[in-house]
C-alpha positions as semicolon CSV with decimal commas, in nm:
position;residue;x (nm);y (nm);z (nm)
1;M;5,530;0,977;-1,997
2;F;5,607;0,915;-1,630
3;R;5,330;1,158;-1,537
4;F;5,079;0,904;-1,660
5;I;5,248;0,582;-1,556
6;L;5,307;0,667;-1,189
7;P;4,939;0,754;-1,113
8;L;4,834;0,441;-1,299
9;I;5,065;0,225;-1,087
10;V;4,932;0,388;-0,768
11;L;4,573;0,335;-0,882
12;V;4,630;-0,033;-0,962
13;G;4,801;-0,088;-0,626
14;A;4,520;0,084;-0,436
15;S;4,249;-0,117;-0,612
16;A;4,434;-0,441;-0,535
17;A;4,450;-0,344;-0,167
18;L;4,078;-0,261;-0,164
19;S;3,998;-0,592;-0,331
20;A;4,190;-0,782;-0,062
21;D;4,011;-0,586;0,212
22;S;3,679;-0,658;0,045
23;K;3,749;-1,032;0,036
24;E;3,845;-1,030;0,404
25;Y;3,530;-0,833;0,488
26;R;3,309;-1,080;0,297
27;A;3,480;-1,373;0,471
28;R;3,419;-1,213;0,814
29;E;3,055;-1,145;0,724
30;A;3,005;-1,504;0,606
31;A;3,158;-1,639;0,929
32;R;2,940;-1,408;1,140
33;D;2,630;-1,513;0,944
34;Q;2,714;-1,881;0,993
35;V;2,752;-1,833;1,370
36;E;2,413;-1,656;1,383
37;L;2,248;-1,925;1,169
38;D;2,389;-2,201;1,391
39;K;2,255;-2,015;1,696
40;Q;1,907;-1,981;1,541
41;L;1,895;-2,352;1,448
42;T;2,047;-2,502;1,764
43;G;1,880;-2,833;1,851
44;L;1,693;-2,856;1,520
45;V;1,749;-3,116;1,248
46;P;1,721;-3,038;0,874
47;G;1,461;-3,221;0,670
48;K;1,391;-3,271;0,301
49;P;1,376;-2,942;0,102
50;Q;1,031;-2,827;-0,007
51;S;0,939;-2,605;-0,298
52;C;0,652;-2,423;-0,118
53;I;0,536;-2,331;0,233
54;D;0,202;-2,202;0,362
55;T;0,213;-1,829;0,439
56;F;-0,044;-1,852;0,719
57;R;0,166;-2,105;0,912
58;Y;0,497;-1,915;0,910
59;R;0,431;-1,556;1,012
60;D;0,755;-1,469;1,193
61;S;1,065;-1,410;0,982
62;T;1,431;-1,345;1,059
63;R;1,713;-1,256;0,823
64;V;2,060;-1,406;0,842
65;G;2,284;-1,293;0,555
66;D;2,117;-1,399;0,229
67;K;1,887;-1,641;0,410
68;I;1,534;-1,582;0,537
69;L;1,416;-1,794;0,830
70;Y;1,039;-1,838;0,859
71;K;0,935;-1,953;1,206
72;N;0,633;-2,130;1,348
73;G;0,734;-2,134;1,712
74;R;1,084;-2,227;1,825
75;N;1,081;-2,587;1,702
76;D;0,965;-2,536;1,342
77;V;1,184;-2,319;1,116
78;M;1,197;-2,303;0,736
79;V;1,525;-2,173;0,592
80;N;1,532;-2,020;0,246
81;D;1,857;-1,927;0,075
82;T;1,779;-1,648;-0,169
83;G;2,117;-1,688;-0,336
84;G;2,198;-1,318;-0,310
85;G;2,064;-1,010;-0,483
86;C;1,847;-0,897;-0,192
87;F;2,111;-0,661;-0,061
88;G;1,864;-0,503;0,179
89;L;1,825;-0,829;0,374
90;R;2,157;-0,773;0,545
91;R;2,061;-0,415;0,637
92;G;1,724;-0,513;0,780
93;D;1,515;-0,357;0,502
94;A;1,151;-0,453;0,458
95;I;1,078;-0,779;0,274
96;I;0,813;-0,739;0,004
97;T;0,663;-1,047;-0,160
98;K;0,384;-1,089;-0,410
99;T;0,208;-1,422;-0,370
100;F;-0,056;-1,584;-0,582
101;G;-0,251;-1,797;-0,338
102;S;-0,153;-1,883;0,017
103;Q;0,203;-2,006;-0,035
104;F;0,557;-1,885;-0,082
105;C;0,718;-2,097;-0,354
106;R;1,060;-2,144;-0,508
107;G;1,101;-1,884;-0,781
108;D;0,869;-1,624;-0,623
109;I;1,024;-1,279;-0,641
110;V;1,132;-1,112;-0,317
111;R;1,202;-0,740;-0,313
112;T;1,355;-0,535;-0,035
113;A;1,295;-0,168;0,040
114;D;1,442;0,083;0,282
115;L;1,211;0,125;0,582
116;V;1,250;0,505;0,595
117;T;1,248;0,610;0,231
118;S;1,060;0,312;0,080
119;M;1,326;0,307;-0,193
120;P;1,387;-0,038;-0,344
121;S;1,718;-0,186;-0,232
122;G;1,729;-0,524;-0,406
123;S;1,542;-0,820;-0,544
124;C;1,596;-1,193;-0,560
125;S;1,391;-1,510;-0,573
126;F;1,313;-1,781;-0,323
127;G;1,507;-2,105;-0,345
128;D;1,394;-2,430;-0,183
129;F;1,266;-2,414;0,174
130;V;1,459;-2,643;0,408
131;P;1,263;-2,743;0,721
132;Y;1,445;-2,754;1,054
133;R;1,254;-2,925;1,333
134;K;1,313;-3,064;1,679
135;P;1,390;-3,439;1,659
């Protein structure tokens, strides 16, 4: 009987320790992402969220955690929180979007793929686009 109970106790203890480490890791990642986001948006003021943006206007993109920043110069940035699911964003994988027309809109599907193998690494959808502009 003890042969089965002791390994079970060890396994439960180890998984609890890993869970605590995982929570600490996620908290550190979130703090690091927030610092990077603050750095990217320094001097800019948020505006009213929009459901769509023109793709031709915002050609440069940057990833910060689960957010995608679309830039039109330094003083015009649109921030989109994908809400998670695009695990490849954090790794720097390629962003793949399928648009119908000339806009990215809330609800459009975003996929990520590994740059070397082209293997899919995640998918999510756009949320609202929050404009950040120089006052």
